[in-house]
Short mmCIF file of C-alpha atoms and ligand atoms in Angstrom, two decimals:
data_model
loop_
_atom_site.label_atom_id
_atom_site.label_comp_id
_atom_site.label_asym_id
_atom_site.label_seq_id
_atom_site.Cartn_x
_atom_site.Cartn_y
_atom_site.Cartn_z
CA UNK A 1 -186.21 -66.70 -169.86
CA UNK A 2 -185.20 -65.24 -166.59
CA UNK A 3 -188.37 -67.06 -165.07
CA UNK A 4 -190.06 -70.39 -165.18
CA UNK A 5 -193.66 -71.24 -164.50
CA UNK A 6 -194.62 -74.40 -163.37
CA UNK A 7 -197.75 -75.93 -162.14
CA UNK A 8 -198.18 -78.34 -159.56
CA UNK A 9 -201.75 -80.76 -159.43
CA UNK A 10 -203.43 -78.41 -161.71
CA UNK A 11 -203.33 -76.00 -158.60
CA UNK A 12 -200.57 -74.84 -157.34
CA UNK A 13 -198.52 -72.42 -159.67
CA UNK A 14 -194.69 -72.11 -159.09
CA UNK A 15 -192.54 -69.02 -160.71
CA UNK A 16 -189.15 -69.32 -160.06
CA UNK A 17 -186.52 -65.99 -160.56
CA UNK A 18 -183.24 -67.34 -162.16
CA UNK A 19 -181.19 -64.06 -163.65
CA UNK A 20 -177.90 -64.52 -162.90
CA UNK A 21 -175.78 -64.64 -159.46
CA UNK A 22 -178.24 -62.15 -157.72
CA UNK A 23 -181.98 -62.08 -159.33
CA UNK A 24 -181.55 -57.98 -159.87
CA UNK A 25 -185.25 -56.99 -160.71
CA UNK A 26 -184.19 -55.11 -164.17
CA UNK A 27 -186.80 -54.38 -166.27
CA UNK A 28 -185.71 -57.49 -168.44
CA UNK A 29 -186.59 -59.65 -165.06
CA UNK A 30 -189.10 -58.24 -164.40
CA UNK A 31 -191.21 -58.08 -167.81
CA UNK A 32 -190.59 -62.31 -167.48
CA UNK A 33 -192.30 -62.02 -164.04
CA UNK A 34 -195.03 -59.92 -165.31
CA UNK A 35 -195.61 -62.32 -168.01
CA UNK A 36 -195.33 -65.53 -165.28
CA UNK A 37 -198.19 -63.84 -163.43
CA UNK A 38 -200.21 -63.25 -166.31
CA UNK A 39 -200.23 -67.23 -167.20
CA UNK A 40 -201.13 -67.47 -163.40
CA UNK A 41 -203.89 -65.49 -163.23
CA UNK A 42 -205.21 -66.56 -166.59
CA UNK A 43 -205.01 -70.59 -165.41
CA UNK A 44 -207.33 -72.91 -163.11
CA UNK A 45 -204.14 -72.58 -160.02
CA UNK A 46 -205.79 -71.00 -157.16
CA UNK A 47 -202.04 -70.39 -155.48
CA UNK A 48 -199.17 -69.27 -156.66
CA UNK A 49 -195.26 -69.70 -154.89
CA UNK A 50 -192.87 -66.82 -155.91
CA UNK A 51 -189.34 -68.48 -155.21
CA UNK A 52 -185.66 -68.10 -156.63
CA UNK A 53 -183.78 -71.19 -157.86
CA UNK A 54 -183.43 -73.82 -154.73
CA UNK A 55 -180.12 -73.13 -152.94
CA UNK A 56 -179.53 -69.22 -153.75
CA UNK A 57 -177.49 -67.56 -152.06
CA UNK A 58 -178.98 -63.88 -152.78
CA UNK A 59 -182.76 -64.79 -153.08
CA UNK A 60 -182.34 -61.21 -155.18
CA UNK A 61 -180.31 -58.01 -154.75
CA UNK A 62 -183.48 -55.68 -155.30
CA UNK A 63 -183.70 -53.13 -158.18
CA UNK A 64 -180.98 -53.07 -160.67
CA UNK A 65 -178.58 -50.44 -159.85
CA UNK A 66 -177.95 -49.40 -163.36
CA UNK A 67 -181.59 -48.76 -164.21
CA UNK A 68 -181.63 -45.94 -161.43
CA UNK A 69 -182.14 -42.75 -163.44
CA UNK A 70 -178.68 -40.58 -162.60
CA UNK A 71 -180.62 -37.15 -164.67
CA UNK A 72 -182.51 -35.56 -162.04
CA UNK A 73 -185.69 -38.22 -162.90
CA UNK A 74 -187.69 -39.66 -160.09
CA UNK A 75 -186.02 -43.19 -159.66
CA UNK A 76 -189.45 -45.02 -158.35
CA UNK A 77 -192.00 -43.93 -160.25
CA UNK A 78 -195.69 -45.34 -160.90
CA UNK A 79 -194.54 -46.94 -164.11
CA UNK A 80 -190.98 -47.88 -162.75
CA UNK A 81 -190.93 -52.13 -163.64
CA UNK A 82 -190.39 -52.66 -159.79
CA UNK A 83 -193.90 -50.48 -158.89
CA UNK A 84 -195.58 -52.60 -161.28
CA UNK A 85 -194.62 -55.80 -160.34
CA UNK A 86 -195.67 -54.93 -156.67
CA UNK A 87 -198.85 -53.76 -158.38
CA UNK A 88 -199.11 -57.33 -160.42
CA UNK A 89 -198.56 -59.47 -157.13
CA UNK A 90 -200.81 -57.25 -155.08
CA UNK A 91 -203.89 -57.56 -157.94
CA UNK A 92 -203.17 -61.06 -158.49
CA UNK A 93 -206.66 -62.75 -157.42
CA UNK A 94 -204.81 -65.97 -156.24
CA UNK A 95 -203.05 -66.15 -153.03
CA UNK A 96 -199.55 -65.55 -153.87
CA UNK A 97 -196.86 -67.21 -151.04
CA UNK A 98 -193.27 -65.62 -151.16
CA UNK A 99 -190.86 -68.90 -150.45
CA UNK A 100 -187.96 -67.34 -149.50
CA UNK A 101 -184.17 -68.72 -149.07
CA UNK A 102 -180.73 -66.51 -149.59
CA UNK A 103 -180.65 -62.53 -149.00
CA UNK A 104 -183.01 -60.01 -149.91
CA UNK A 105 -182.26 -56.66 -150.59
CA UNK A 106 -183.56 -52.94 -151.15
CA UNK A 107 -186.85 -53.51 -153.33
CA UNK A 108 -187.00 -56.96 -153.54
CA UNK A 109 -188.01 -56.74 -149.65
CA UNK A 110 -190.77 -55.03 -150.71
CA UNK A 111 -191.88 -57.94 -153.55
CA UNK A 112 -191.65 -60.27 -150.80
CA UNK A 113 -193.70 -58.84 -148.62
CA UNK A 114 -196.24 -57.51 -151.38
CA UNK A 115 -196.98 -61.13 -151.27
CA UNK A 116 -199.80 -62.51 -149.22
CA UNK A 117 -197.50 -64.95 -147.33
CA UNK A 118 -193.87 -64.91 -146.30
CA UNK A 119 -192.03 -68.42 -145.31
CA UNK A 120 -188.54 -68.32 -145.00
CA UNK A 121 -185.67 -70.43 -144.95
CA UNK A 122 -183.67 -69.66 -141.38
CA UNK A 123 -180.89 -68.08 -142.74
CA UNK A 124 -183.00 -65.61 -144.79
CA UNK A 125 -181.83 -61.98 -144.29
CA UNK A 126 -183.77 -58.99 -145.64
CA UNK A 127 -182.49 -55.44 -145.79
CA UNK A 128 -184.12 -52.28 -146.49
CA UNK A 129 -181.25 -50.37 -148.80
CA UNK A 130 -182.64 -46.75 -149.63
CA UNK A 131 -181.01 -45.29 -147.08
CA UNK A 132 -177.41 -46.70 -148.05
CA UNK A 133 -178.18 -46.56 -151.32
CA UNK A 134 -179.37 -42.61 -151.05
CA UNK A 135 -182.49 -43.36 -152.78
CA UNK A 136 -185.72 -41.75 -151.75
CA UNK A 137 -188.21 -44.31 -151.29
CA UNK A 138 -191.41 -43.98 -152.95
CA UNK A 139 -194.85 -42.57 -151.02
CA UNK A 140 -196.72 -45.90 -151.98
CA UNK A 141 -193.95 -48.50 -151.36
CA UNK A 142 -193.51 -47.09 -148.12
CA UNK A 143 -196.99 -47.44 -147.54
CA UNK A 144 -196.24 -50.82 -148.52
CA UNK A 145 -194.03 -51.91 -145.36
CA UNK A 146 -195.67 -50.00 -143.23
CA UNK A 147 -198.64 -52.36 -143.45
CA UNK A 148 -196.58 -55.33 -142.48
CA UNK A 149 -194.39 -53.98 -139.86
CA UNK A 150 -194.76 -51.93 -136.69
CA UNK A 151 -193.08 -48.06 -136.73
CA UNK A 152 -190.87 -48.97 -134.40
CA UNK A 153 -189.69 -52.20 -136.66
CA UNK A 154 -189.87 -50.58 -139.82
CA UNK A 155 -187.92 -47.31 -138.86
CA UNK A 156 -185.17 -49.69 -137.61
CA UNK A 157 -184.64 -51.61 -140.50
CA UNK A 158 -185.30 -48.29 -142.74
CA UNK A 159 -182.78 -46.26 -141.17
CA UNK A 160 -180.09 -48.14 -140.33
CA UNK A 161 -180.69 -50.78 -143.59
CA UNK A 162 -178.77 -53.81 -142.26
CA UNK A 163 -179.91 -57.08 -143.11
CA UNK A 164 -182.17 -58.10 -140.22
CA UNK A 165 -182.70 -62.00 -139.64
CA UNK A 166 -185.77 -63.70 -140.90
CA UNK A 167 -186.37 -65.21 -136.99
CA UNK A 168 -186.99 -61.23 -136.37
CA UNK A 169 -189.26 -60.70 -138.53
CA UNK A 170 -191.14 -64.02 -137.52
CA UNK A 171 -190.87 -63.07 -134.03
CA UNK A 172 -192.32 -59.51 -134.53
CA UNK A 173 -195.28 -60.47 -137.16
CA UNK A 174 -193.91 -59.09 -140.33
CA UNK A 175 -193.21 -63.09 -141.44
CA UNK A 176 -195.49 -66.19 -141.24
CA UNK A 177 -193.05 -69.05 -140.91
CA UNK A 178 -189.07 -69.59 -140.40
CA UNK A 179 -187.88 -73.13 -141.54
CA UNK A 180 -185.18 -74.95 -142.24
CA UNK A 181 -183.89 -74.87 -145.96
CA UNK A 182 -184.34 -78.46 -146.16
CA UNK A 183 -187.84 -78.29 -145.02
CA UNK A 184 -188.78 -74.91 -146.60
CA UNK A 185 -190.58 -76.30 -149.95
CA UNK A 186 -192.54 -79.22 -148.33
CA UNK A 187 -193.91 -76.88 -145.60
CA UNK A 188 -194.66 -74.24 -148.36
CA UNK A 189 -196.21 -76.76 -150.13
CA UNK A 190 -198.43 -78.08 -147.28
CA UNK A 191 -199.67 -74.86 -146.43
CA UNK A 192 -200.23 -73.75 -150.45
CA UNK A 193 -202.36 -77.39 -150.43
CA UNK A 194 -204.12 -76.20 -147.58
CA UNK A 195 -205.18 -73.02 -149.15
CA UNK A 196 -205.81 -74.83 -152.54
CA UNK A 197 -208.48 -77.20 -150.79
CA UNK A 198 -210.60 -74.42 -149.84
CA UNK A 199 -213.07 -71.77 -151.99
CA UNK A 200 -211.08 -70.11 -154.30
CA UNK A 201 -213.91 -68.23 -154.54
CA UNK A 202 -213.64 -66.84 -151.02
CA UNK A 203 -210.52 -66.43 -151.10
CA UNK A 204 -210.33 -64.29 -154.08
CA UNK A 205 -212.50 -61.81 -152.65
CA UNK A 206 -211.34 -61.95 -149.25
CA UNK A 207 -207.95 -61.14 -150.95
CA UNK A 208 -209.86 -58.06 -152.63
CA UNK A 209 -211.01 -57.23 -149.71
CA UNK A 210 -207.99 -56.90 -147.48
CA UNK A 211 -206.34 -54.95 -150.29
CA UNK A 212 -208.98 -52.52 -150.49
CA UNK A 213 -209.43 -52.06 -146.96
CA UNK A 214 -205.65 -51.68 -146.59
CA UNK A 215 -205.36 -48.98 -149.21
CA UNK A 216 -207.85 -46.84 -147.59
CA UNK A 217 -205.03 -44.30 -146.50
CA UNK A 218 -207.12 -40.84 -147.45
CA UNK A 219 -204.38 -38.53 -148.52
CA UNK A 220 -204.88 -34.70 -149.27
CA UNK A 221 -203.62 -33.87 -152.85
CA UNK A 222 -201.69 -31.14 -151.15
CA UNK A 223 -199.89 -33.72 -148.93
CA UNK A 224 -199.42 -35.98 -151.62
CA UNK A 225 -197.32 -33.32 -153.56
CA UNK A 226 -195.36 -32.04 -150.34
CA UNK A 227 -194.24 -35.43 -150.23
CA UNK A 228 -193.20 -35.70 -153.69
CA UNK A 229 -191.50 -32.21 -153.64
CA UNK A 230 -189.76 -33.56 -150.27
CA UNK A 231 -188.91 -36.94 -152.57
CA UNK A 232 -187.50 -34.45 -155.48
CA UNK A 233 -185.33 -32.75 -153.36
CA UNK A 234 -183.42 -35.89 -152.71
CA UNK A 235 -183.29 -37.36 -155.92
CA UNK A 236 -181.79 -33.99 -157.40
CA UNK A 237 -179.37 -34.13 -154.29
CA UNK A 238 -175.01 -35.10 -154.84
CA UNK A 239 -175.77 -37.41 -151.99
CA UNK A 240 -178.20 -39.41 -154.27
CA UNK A 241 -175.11 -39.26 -157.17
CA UNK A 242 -172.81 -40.41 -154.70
CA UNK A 243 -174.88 -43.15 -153.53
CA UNK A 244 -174.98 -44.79 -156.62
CA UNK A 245 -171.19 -44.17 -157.58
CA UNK A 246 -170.22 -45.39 -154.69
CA UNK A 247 -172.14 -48.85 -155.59
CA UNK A 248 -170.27 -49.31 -158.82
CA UNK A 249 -166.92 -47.83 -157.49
CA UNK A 250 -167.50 -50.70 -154.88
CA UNK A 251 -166.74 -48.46 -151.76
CA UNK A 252 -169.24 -47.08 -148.62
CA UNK A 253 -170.90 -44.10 -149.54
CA UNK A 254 -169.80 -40.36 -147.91
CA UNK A 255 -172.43 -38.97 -147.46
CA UNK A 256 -172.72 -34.90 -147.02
CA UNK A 257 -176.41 -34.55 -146.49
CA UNK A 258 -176.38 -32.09 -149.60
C1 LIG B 1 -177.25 -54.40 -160.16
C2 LIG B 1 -175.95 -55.72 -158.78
C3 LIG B 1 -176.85 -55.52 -157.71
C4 LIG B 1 -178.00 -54.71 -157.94
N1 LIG B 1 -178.15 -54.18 -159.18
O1 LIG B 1 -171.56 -60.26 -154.87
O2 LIG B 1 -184.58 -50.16 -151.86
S1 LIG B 1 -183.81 -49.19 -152.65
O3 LIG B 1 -184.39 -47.85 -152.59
O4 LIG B 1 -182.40 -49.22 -152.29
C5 LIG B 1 -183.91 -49.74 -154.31
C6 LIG B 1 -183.54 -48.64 -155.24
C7 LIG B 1 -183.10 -50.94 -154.49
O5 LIG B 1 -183.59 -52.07 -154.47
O6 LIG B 1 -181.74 -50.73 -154.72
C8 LIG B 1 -180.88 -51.90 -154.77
C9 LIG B 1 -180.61 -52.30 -153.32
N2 LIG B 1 -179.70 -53.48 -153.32
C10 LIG B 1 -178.61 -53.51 -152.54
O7 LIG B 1 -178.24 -52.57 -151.83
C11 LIG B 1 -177.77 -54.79 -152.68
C12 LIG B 1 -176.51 -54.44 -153.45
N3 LIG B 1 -175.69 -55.65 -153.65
C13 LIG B 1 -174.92 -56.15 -152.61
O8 LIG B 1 -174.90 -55.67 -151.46
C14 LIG B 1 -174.12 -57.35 -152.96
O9 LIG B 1 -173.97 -57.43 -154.37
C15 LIG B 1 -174.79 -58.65 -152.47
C16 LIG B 1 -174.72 -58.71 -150.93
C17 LIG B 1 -176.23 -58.74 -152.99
C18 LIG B 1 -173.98 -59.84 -153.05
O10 LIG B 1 -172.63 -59.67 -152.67
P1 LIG B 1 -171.53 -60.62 -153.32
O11 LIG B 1 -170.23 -60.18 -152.74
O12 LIG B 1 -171.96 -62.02 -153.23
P2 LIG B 1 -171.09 -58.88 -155.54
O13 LIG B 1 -171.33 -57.73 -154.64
O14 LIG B 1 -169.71 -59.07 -156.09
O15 LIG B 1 -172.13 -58.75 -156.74
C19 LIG B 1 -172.01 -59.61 -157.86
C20 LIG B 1 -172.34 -58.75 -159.06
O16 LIG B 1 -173.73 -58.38 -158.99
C21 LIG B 1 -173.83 -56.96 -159.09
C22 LIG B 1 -172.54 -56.40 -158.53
O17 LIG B 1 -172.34 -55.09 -159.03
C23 LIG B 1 -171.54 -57.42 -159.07
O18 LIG B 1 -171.35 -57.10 -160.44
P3 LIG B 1 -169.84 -57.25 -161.06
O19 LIG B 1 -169.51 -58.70 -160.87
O20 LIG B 1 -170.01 -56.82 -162.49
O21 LIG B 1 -168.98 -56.33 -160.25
N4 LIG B 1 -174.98 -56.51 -158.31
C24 LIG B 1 -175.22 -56.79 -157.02
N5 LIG B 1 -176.36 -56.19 -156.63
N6 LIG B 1 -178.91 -54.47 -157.01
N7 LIG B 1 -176.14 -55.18 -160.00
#
């Protein structure tokens, strides 16, 4: 298994990502942290830590390259595994904190910060890769980061996709707390004990509640598919071809805007 569930005190539920040198969410990866929520949400824990194995380098190098339709299909669709595990952890009733250490990349940002917390080691980088990689985000992940960043942040890490420093994000509110790696899993663990001494009960629903209220983005159907068109027009470009050849041939991009 390319996960591992453990529970802490009855209470506190741990999943840990371990696939390989760079946790790359393939569907394989990702099934295994489908099924590590499931046991979650179907225990007594009333918090749940989402973590890679301690010391990582690459806490995980976002969606699997390979699994990127090349054939004209839309790469992030509603039933893509990545849009459903950012579905899973945003459902999940239990607070779920992202303990982050190593480099995030490209989707995995946005499983991190579908999480209800974010603490982060202090040399934690995350980078926002569509734009390198020539993928065309998807309508709803987008959403996604918009919620936890400003514009002006988001556009910035969007656009240019470098890996911005996790003291950045703490300092502009898209992070709760920066620590070092040798403190990161006691002061997770405080605050997860913290949460777990209080009403689950409340804080179920108050987790329902946010998530509701968040999604409340009304959307004309006709905008909706404007968006999509805009979305298709990219995906069936050469510059989405090249950006994924020039992953595997290991060499930058050139892109032609065609
Ligand atoms: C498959 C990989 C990957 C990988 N998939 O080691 O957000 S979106 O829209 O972009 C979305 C579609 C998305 O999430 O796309 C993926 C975005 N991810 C990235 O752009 C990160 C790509 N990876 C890297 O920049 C480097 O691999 C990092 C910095 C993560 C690690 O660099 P390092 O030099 O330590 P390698 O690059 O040598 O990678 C080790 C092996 O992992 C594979 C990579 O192809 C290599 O395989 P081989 O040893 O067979 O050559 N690998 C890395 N990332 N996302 N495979």
């Amino acid at each position: 298994m390319a996960v591992r569930f453990d529970t802490i005190d009855d209470v506190i539920g741990v999943i840990t990502m371990d696939s390989g040198k760079v946790n790359a969410l393939s569907s394989e990866l990702i099934d295994d942290l489908a099924a590590a929520f499931e046991t979650a949400i179907s225990s007594s824990i009333r918090v749940v830590i989402l973590r890679a194995k301690p010391g990582v380098k690459i806490f995980s190098a976002g969606h699997a390259v390979g699994e990127l339709p090349t054939n004209g299909r839309d790469p992030l669709t509603y039933n893509d595994p990545l849009r459903r595990i950012i579905r899973d952890i945003d459902m999940c009733p239990q607070p779920v904190i992202a303990m982050i250490e190593g480099s995030v990349w490209g989707g995995a940002c946005e499983l991190v910060m579908a999480c209800d917390l974010v603490i982060a080691a202090d040399d934690t980088t995350f980078a926002m890769t569509p734009a390198k990689l020539g993928v065309p985000y998807n309508i709803s992940g987008t959403l996604n980061f918009m919620k936890v960043t400003s514009l002006h942040i988001l556009k910035e890490c969007l656009f240019t996709a470098e890996p911005i420093l996790a003291s950045r994000f703490l300092q502009t509110g898209v992070i709760n707390h920066v620590c070092s790696r040798e403190e990161l899993e006691s002061f997770t663990m405080r605050i997860a004990r913290q949460i777990a001494r209080n009403s689950p009960l409340v804080t179920q629903v108050l987790k329902e509640e946010i998530r509701v209220l968040a999604n409340a983005n009304p959307l004309t159907a006709e905008t909706y598919e404007r968006l999509q068109a805009l979305r298709r027009d990219v995906y069936d470009s050469e510059d989405y071809q090249e950006g994924i050849h020039a992953f595997f041939e290991k060499r930058p991009p050139a892109y032609t805007g065609k």
